[in-house]
């Protein structure tokens, strides 16, 4: 097998991907799924436990009504049918972070089934089928102490049961074929849209980096034109939207190399590495674990009253797709702009920046441009940046009135992100303002001309487009604090040509 990495274009020319996503969402309920313990994140280890979530003999669970309601609302928002009768099931396995030695989950009787979510990517809309939405409980958290951080080679391991029993909703898609080169983006856009829906429903704080939204990405490849789907791998540890896209892409490239070499893809769990951007093998799933599922005898079946379900349906908030359509209208942007803003997770940020007084074009450019870039570098989402839409609007206003150049406004953004201070404070502190002292600019222009005689001659000869390097030199001399258009005009004037 060749070790050279295949180009993505080569992969999609010869193979068809199928993707499938399993998403776990920790619900933001006040108490746990089957007991009254609190769910606060970051509490002292093992302070939020009781006999039920510790699985002590004789303790009995009671289902959290709010969690059931949230799950039904998620199902309704994803166009699912809601079961009129279903049960919890025991999924039996032993792992130290699960003190009961089984996880209370749902198996062949999920609460919500057969839905879909429409996902916009570029010009096209892909309908992602939803197989099931079910309710289960989270496990505790192991910490392996030692240099490796993994169980192998650890000196000892600690278990925190605060998370054990927090309500967890699993949303499983049907396999999605036919997306070709768009597969990585479809996967990302699906998770982005799902996250927006969950946020809008207010059922979870959907923080991928804190693990309240976790995604397993299934990918398979089959030769173009083949009728059978290939063997899938399931990639875990995908902690950001960007990683969802990268995980699908890198797995497609890896599987293509395997198939090119005449080997077969092994069905296994793989782990995504944020640092290398590729996947490493984890647990092999060739022998399927036997979880010995059976209906949970300690809990009554769920039989949601149809009139209650209808009431929940009526009371759903405006969902992101509808909100986007409405915002598109009121902001007056194109459908394509809207999709782009939505996939970047900046629709509301742009909306709020406009509400704070910025023109929509400027608001959009900042959030899709410099701010998106900053977020990307931090492997965060634009909404996680420590800058508020109102602060962006303030910067836009300062640029518009000529107090700041765009370059200076960017420096101000960096300073706000760094210090958490307000825009006006960082501007005052760092002396960020446009150099409008014409004398100083003229001296800098003359220096630039003297230092670049060749360029200056070209411009004198009528090639005004060649003035760029001189503008650059003046901007550099003024540490980016001059207005580039003004500098250009001064340079052309000093070189005796009209701008
Ligand atoms: P498991 O828990 O064993 O991973 P699930 O049914 O919970 O099984 O999830 C399987 C996921 O894999 C689903 O999202 C499904 O759409 C997806 N999937 C199934 N077959 C394929 C395939 N050939 N290629 C890509 N994804 C697939
Ligand atoms: Mg799975
Ligand atoms: Zn408890």
XYZ file of C-alpha atoms in Angstrom, residues 189-375:
187
model
C -23.630 21.439 8.372
C -25.833 18.729 9.884
C -24.186 19.035 13.295
C -24.243 22.845 13.048
C -27.959 22.864 12.229
C -28.748 20.285 14.896
C -26.845 22.342 17.444
C -28.786 25.475 16.479
C -32.056 23.585 16.880
C -31.060 22.267 20.309
C -29.960 25.729 21.359
C -33.230 27.216 20.144
C -35.212 24.575 22.024
C -33.218 25.482 25.135
C -32.726 21.824 26.051
C -28.929 21.833 26.354
C -26.036 24.244 26.442
C -24.605 22.286 23.456
C -20.939 22.884 24.251
C -18.869 20.583 22.093
C -15.640 21.415 23.921
C -17.194 20.641 27.324
C -18.768 17.482 25.997
C -22.426 18.401 26.375
C -22.705 17.809 22.611
C -20.671 14.835 21.360
C -20.544 13.448 17.916
C -19.542 10.091 16.451
C -18.914 10.271 12.744
C -19.498 7.154 10.607
C -17.881 7.044 7.193
C -17.706 4.429 4.462
C -16.583 4.369 0.846
C -17.604 2.227 -2.054
C -16.257 2.224 -5.605
C -18.178 4.723 -7.783
C -21.145 2.998 -9.397
C -21.210 0.148 -6.899
C -24.599 -0.836 -5.511
C -23.330 -1.885 -2.108
C -22.181 0.449 0.587
C -18.750 -0.073 2.033
C -17.756 -1.001 5.572
C -18.085 1.939 7.956
C -15.746 3.165 10.619
C -16.982 5.203 13.569
C -14.801 8.156 14.554
C -15.053 9.430 18.113
C -13.463 12.385 19.955
C -14.757 14.878 17.452
C -14.981 17.995 19.585
C -15.751 20.813 17.193
C -17.679 21.474 13.999
C -14.427 21.903 12.160
C -13.280 18.504 13.379
C -16.487 16.862 12.110
C -15.604 18.028 8.623
C -11.933 17.112 8.944
C -12.745 13.689 10.369
C -14.940 12.739 7.394
C -12.409 14.082 4.913
C -9.398 12.346 6.449
C -11.304 9.083 6.870
C -12.349 9.180 3.193
C -8.755 9.676 2.131
C -7.504 6.917 4.439
C -10.142 4.408 3.363
C -9.484 5.144 -0.322
C -5.817 4.300 0.202
C -6.784 1.045 1.921
C -9.149 0.078 -0.917
C -6.637 1.136 -3.585
C -4.155 -1.235 -1.995
C -6.603 -4.116 -2.426
C -7.266 -4.350 1.312
C -10.615 -4.114 3.042
C -11.707 -1.489 5.527
C -12.079 -2.899 9.011
C -15.235 -1.995 10.917
C -13.843 -0.295 13.979
C -14.001 2.669 16.290
C -11.376 5.279 15.501
C -10.235 8.365 17.378
C -9.828 11.771 15.805
C -6.720 13.711 16.704
C -7.078 17.499 16.714
C -3.319 17.855 16.326
C -2.706 15.584 13.345
C -6.163 16.008 11.793
C -6.459 12.289 11.093
C -7.937 9.230 12.774
C -6.233 6.435 14.728
C -7.684 2.974 15.356
C -9.477 2.394 18.630
C -11.570 -0.571 19.595
C -12.248 -3.093 16.801
C -15.951 -3.787 16.400
C -15.540 -6.995 14.429
C -17.037 -9.103 17.161
C -20.083 -7.061 18.142
C -20.318 -6.725 21.917
C -23.331 -8.546 23.320
C -25.015 -5.990 25.544
C -27.799 -8.407 26.556
C -30.427 -5.691 26.224
C -33.681 -6.325 28.027
C -36.592 -4.093 29.071
C -35.850 -2.221 32.297
C -38.045 -3.850 34.970
C -37.672 -1.024 37.518
C -39.252 1.677 35.346
C -42.798 1.997 34.070
C -43.270 2.217 30.294
C -43.588 5.671 28.743
C -46.934 6.436 27.149
C -47.000 10.152 26.301
C -50.548 11.484 26.058
C -51.147 12.419 22.380
C -52.810 15.693 23.384
C -49.715 16.615 25.421
C -47.478 15.788 22.426
C -49.678 17.995 20.238
C -49.409 20.780 22.780
C -45.603 20.460 22.769
C -45.672 20.613 18.978
C -47.778 23.776 19.003
C -45.502 25.372 21.566
C -42.227 24.726 19.706
C -40.288 27.964 19.255
C -39.486 29.341 15.826
C -36.825 26.934 14.515
C -33.549 28.106 12.956
C -34.561 27.464 9.333
C -37.697 29.590 9.738
C -35.788 32.219 11.683
C -33.171 32.366 8.917
C -35.852 32.829 6.283
C -37.305 35.684 8.311
C -33.891 37.265 9.000
C -32.878 36.902 5.372
C -35.917 38.966 4.509
C -35.343 41.633 7.143
C -31.567 41.855 6.611
C -32.017 41.853 2.864
C -29.245 39.334 2.122
C -29.199 36.556 -0.471
C -30.126 32.961 0.315
C -26.546 31.960 -0.381
C -25.215 34.543 2.091
C -27.655 33.227 4.630
C -26.474 29.631 4.173
C -22.871 30.734 4.430
C -23.552 32.690 7.618
C -25.542 29.843 9.035
C -22.898 27.207 8.347
C -20.364 29.468 9.971
C -22.648 29.812 13.007
C -22.858 33.603 12.742
C -26.468 34.341 11.747
C -27.510 35.568 15.174
C -24.191 37.340 15.696
C -24.659 39.245 12.442
C -28.287 39.968 13.354
C -27.284 41.345 16.754
C -24.464 43.410 15.242
C -26.999 44.940 12.853
C -29.376 45.551 15.750
C -26.518 47.403 17.440
C -26.328 49.773 14.487
C -23.903 48.278 11.933
C -24.773 48.001 8.235
C -25.461 44.366 7.348
C -22.620 44.129 4.812
C -20.056 45.247 7.380
C -21.465 42.999 10.093
C -21.374 40.041 7.736
C -17.810 40.763 6.588
C -16.485 40.991 10.119
C -18.127 37.776 11.307
C -17.348 35.744 8.195
C -13.922 37.285 7.735
C -11.546 38.400 10.438
C -13.551 37.131 13.410
C -14.148 33.702 11.825
C -10.424 33.495 11.155
C -9.601 34.354 14.773
C -12.097 31.744 15.990
